[in-house]
Coordinates of C-alpha atoms in Angstrom, one line a residue:
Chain A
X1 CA 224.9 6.5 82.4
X2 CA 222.2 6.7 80.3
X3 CA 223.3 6.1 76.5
X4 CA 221.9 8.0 72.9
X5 CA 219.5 5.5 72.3
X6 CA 217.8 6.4 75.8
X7 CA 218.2 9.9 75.3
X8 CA 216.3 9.7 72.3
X9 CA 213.7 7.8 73.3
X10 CA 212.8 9.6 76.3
X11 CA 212.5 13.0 73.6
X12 CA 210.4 11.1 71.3
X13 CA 207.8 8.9 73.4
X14 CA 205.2 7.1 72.2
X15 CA 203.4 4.9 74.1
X16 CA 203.2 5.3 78.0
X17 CA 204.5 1.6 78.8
X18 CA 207.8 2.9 76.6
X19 CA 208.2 6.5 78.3
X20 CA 207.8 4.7 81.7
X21 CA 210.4 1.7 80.6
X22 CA 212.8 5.1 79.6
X23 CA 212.3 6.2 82.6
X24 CA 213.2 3.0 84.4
X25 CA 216.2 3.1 82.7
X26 CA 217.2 6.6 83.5
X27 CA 216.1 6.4 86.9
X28 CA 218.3 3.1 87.2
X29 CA 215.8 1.3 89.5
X30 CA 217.1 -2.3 88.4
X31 CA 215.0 -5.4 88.4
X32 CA 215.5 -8.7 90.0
X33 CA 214.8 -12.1 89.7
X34 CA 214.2 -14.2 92.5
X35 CA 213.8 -17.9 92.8
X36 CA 211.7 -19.1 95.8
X37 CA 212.3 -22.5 97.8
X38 CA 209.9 -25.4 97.3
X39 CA 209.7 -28.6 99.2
X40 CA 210.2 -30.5 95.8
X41 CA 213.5 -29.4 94.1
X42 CA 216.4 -31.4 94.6
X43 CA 219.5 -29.2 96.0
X44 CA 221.8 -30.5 93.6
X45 CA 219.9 -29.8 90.8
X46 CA 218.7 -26.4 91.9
X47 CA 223.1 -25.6 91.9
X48 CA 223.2 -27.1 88.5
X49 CA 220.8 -24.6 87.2
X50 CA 222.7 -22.1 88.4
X51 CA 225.8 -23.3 87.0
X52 CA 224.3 -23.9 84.0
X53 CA 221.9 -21.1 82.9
X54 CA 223.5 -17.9 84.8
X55 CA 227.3 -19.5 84.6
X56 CA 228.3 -18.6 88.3
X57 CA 230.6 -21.1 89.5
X58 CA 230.6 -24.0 91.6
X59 CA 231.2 -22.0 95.0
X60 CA 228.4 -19.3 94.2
X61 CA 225.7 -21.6 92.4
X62 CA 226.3 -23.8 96.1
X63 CA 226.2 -20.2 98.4
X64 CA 222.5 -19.4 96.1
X65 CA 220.8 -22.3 96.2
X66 CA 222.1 -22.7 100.1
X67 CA 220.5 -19.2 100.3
X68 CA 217.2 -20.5 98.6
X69 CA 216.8 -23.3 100.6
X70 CA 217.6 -21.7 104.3
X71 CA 216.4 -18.3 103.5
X72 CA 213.5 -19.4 101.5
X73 CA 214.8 -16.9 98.2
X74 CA 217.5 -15.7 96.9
X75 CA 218.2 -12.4 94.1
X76 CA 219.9 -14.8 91.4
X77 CA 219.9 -11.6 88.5
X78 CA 219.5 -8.0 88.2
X79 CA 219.3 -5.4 85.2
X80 CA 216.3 -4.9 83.0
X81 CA 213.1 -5.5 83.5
X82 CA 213.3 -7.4 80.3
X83 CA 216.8 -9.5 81.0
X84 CA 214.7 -10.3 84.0
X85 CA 211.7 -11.3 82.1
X86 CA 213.8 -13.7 79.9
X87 CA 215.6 -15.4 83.2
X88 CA 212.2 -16.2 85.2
X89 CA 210.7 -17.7 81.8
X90 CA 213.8 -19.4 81.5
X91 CA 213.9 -20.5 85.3
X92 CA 210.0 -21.7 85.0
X93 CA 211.5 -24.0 82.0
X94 CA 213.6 -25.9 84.9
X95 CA 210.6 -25.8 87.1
X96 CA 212.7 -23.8 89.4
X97 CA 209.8 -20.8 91.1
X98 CA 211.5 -17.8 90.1
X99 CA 209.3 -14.2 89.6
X100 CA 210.8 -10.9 88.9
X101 CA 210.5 -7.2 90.5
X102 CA 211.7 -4.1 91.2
X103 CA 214.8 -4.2 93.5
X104 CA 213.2 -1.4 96.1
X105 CA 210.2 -3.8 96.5
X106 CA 212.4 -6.6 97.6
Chain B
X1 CA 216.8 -49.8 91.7
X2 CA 217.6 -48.2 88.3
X3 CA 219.9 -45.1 88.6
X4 CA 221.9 -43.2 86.0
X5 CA 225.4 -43.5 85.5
X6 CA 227.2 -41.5 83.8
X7 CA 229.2 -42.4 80.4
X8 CA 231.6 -40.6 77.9
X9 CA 228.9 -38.5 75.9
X10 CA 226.1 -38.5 78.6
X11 CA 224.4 -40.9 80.8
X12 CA 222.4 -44.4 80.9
X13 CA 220.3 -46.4 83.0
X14 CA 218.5 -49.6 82.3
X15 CA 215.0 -49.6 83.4
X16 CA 212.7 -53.0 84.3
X17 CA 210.1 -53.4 81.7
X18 CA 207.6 -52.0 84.6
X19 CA 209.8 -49.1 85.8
X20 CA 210.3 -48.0 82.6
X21 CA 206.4 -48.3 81.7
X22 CA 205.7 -46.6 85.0
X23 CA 207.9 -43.5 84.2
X24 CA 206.9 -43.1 80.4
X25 CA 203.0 -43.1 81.7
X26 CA 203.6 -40.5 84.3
X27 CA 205.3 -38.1 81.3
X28 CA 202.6 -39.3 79.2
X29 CA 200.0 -38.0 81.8
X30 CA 202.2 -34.5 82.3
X31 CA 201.8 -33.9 78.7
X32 CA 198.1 -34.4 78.3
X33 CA 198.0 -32.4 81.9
X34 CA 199.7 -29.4 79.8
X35 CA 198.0 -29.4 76.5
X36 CA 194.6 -29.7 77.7
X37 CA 194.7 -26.9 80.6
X38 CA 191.8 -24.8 80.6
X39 CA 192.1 -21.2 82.4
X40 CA 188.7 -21.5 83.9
X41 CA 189.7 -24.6 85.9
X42 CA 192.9 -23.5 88.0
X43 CA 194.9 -26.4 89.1
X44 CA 197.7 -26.4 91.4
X45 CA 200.2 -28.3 89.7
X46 CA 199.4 -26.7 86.3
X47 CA 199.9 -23.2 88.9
X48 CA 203.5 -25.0 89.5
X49 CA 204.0 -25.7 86.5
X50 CA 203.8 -22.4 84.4
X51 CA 203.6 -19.9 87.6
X52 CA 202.7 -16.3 87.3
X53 CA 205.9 -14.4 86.9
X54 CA 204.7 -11.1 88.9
X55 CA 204.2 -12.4 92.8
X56 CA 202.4 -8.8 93.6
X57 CA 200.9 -7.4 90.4
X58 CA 197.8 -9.8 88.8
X59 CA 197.8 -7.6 85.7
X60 CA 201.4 -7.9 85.2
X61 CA 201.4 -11.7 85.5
X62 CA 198.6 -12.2 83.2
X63 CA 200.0 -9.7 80.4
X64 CA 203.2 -11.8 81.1
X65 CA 201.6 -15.1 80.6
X66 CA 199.9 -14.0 77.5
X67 CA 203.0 -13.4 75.8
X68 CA 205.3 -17.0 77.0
X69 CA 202.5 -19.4 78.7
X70 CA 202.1 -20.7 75.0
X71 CA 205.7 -21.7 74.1
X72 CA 206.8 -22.5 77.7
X73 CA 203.7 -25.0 77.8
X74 CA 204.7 -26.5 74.3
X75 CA 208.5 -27.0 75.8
X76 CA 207.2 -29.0 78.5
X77 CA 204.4 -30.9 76.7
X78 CA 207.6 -31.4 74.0
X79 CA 209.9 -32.7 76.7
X80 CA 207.3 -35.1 78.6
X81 CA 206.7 -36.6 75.5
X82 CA 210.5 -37.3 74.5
X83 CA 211.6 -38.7 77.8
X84 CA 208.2 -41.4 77.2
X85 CA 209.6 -41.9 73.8
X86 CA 213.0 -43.0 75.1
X87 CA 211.5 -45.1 77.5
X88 CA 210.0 -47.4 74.6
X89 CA 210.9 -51.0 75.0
X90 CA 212.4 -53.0 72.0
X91 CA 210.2 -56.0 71.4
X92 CA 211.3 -59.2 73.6
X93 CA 213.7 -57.3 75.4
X94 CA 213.5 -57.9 78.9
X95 CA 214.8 -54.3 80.1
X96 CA 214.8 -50.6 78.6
X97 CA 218.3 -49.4 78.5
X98 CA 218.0 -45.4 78.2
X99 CA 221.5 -43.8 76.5
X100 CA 221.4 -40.2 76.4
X101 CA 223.2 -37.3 75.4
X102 CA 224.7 -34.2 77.3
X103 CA 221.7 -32.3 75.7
X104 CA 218.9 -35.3 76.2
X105 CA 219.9 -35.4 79.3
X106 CA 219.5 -31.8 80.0
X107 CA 215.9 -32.1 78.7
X108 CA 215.3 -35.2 80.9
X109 CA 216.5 -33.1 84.3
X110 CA 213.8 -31.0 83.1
X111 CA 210.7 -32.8 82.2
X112 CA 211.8 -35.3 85.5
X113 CA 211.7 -32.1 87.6
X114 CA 208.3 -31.1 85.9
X115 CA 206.9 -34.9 86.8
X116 CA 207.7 -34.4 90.3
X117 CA 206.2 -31.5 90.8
X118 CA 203.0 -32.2 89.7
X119 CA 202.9 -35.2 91.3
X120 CA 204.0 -33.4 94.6
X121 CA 201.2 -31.3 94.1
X122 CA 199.2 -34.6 94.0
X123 CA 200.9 -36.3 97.1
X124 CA 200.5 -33.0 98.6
X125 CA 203.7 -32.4 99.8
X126 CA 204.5 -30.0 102.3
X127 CA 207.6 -27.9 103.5
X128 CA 208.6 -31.5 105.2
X129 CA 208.8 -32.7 102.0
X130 CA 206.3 -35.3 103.0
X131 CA 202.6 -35.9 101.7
X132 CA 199.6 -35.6 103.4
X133 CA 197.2 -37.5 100.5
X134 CA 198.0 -40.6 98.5
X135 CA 199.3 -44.1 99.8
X136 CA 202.8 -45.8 100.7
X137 CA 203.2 -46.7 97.2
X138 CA 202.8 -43.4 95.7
X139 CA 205.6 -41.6 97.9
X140 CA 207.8 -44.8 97.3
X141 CA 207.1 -43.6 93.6
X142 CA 208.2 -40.0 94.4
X143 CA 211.4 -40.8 96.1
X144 CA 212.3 -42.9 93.1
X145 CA 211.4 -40.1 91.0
X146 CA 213.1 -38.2 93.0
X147 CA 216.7 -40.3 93.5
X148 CA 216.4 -41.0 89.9
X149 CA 216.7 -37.3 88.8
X150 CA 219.4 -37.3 91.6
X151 CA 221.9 -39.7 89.8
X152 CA 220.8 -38.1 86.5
X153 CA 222.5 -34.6 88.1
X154 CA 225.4 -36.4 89.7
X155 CA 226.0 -37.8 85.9
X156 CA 226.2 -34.6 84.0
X157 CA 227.4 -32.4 86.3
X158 CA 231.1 -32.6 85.7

């Protein structure tokens, strides 16, 4: 599903990080973002976050966080590896531990 | 104890003159923590604080840091030193009533979360969520901190 402006750019390269972020996207290896559990976070305001920033509501901000706090992480976004670079600075700005990655290395 | 509560446009909570002064010196302390961090001292709250973003790639995390360490350190230094500011007595007053906003007290959740975790990097606290350094009086500090930001999220989140 790649669209024109991807088709493009994989014909007209020009630095290696771009052809390999092309390729990323034409392979469609998504990203994720992950928030880790920490001993300090309050629950409730771990689910506000999630209500807040990624506007998932009440029942699915509650089934993440529950995930983060039993599990120890949870996936909270996927897509591009820069979406997912935006989210985990955002998520560091609530002092929530959040990194990102490719999904087949989770 | 003071708590927030919350009201039509945000949330208050009246503060004794100590509490208050308590609280505005730990955000004062966070923001000084922030600006003056120096790479070739790691410190694990400042670690907390602005972690790497890349849990298996150290080249990654630093390229990554390069580019939003600066801003994202600014936002909390910004933030610390708000939430003091509000905390600011009026002369002769014998509390410090805080009124905030839906957006100030967005920014308060924040920098509060950021004061409690560098001082649980302090205390020490472990997955327990107990400490293994500092005294009685410190972790009595922390669970204030700690129920305080707790009423603060019961009052906006509506």
């Amino acid at each position: 599903m790649a669209d024109t402006i991807e088709l493009t750019g994989v014909e007209t390269p020009d630095t290696d990080e771009r052809t390999e972020q092309w390729a990323q996207t034409l392979l469609q290896t998504p990203w994720i973002t992950i928030v880790w559990n920490d001993p300090v976070n309050l629950m409730s305001y771990v689910e506000w976050v999630f209500r807040t920033y990624f506007g998932f509501d009440k029942p699915e901000a509650r089934r993440r966080m529950m995930m983060v706090h039993q599990e120890g992480r949870a996936v909270v976004a996927t897509g591009t590896r820069e979406e997912m670079e935006r989210h985990v600075v955002a998520m560091h700005g609530y002092g929530l531990w959040a990194t990102l990655q490719k999904q087949d290395e989770a | 104890m003071s708590r927030f509560r919350a009201t039509t446009g945000g949330a208050s909570a009246r503060f004794s003159l100590g509490n208050a002064e308590l609280l505005a010196g730990l955000a004062r302390q966070l923001a000084t923590l922030i600006s003056d961090r120096d790479e070739s001292a790691p410190d694990p709250a400042l670690a907390r604080l602005l972690p790497d973003a890349y849990r298996d790639s150290a080249e990654d995390a630093a390229e990554f840091r390069r580019f939003t360490e600066e801003e994202l350190g600014d936002e909390k230094v910004r933030g610390a030193l708000a939430l003091a500011e509000s905390l600011e007595p009026t002369p002769g007053a014998k509390k410090v009533t805080v009124e905030l906003d839906t957006g100030q007290a967005f920014a308060w959740l924040r920098s509060l979360t950021d004061i409690r975790l560098a001082y649980a990097t302090r205390l020490g606290i472990d997955e327990t969520g107990g400490p293994t350094a500092g005294g009685h009086l410190d972790f009595a500090i922390y669970n204030w901190l700690g129920y305080l930001q707790e009423t603060l999220v019961q009052a906006v989140d509506r």
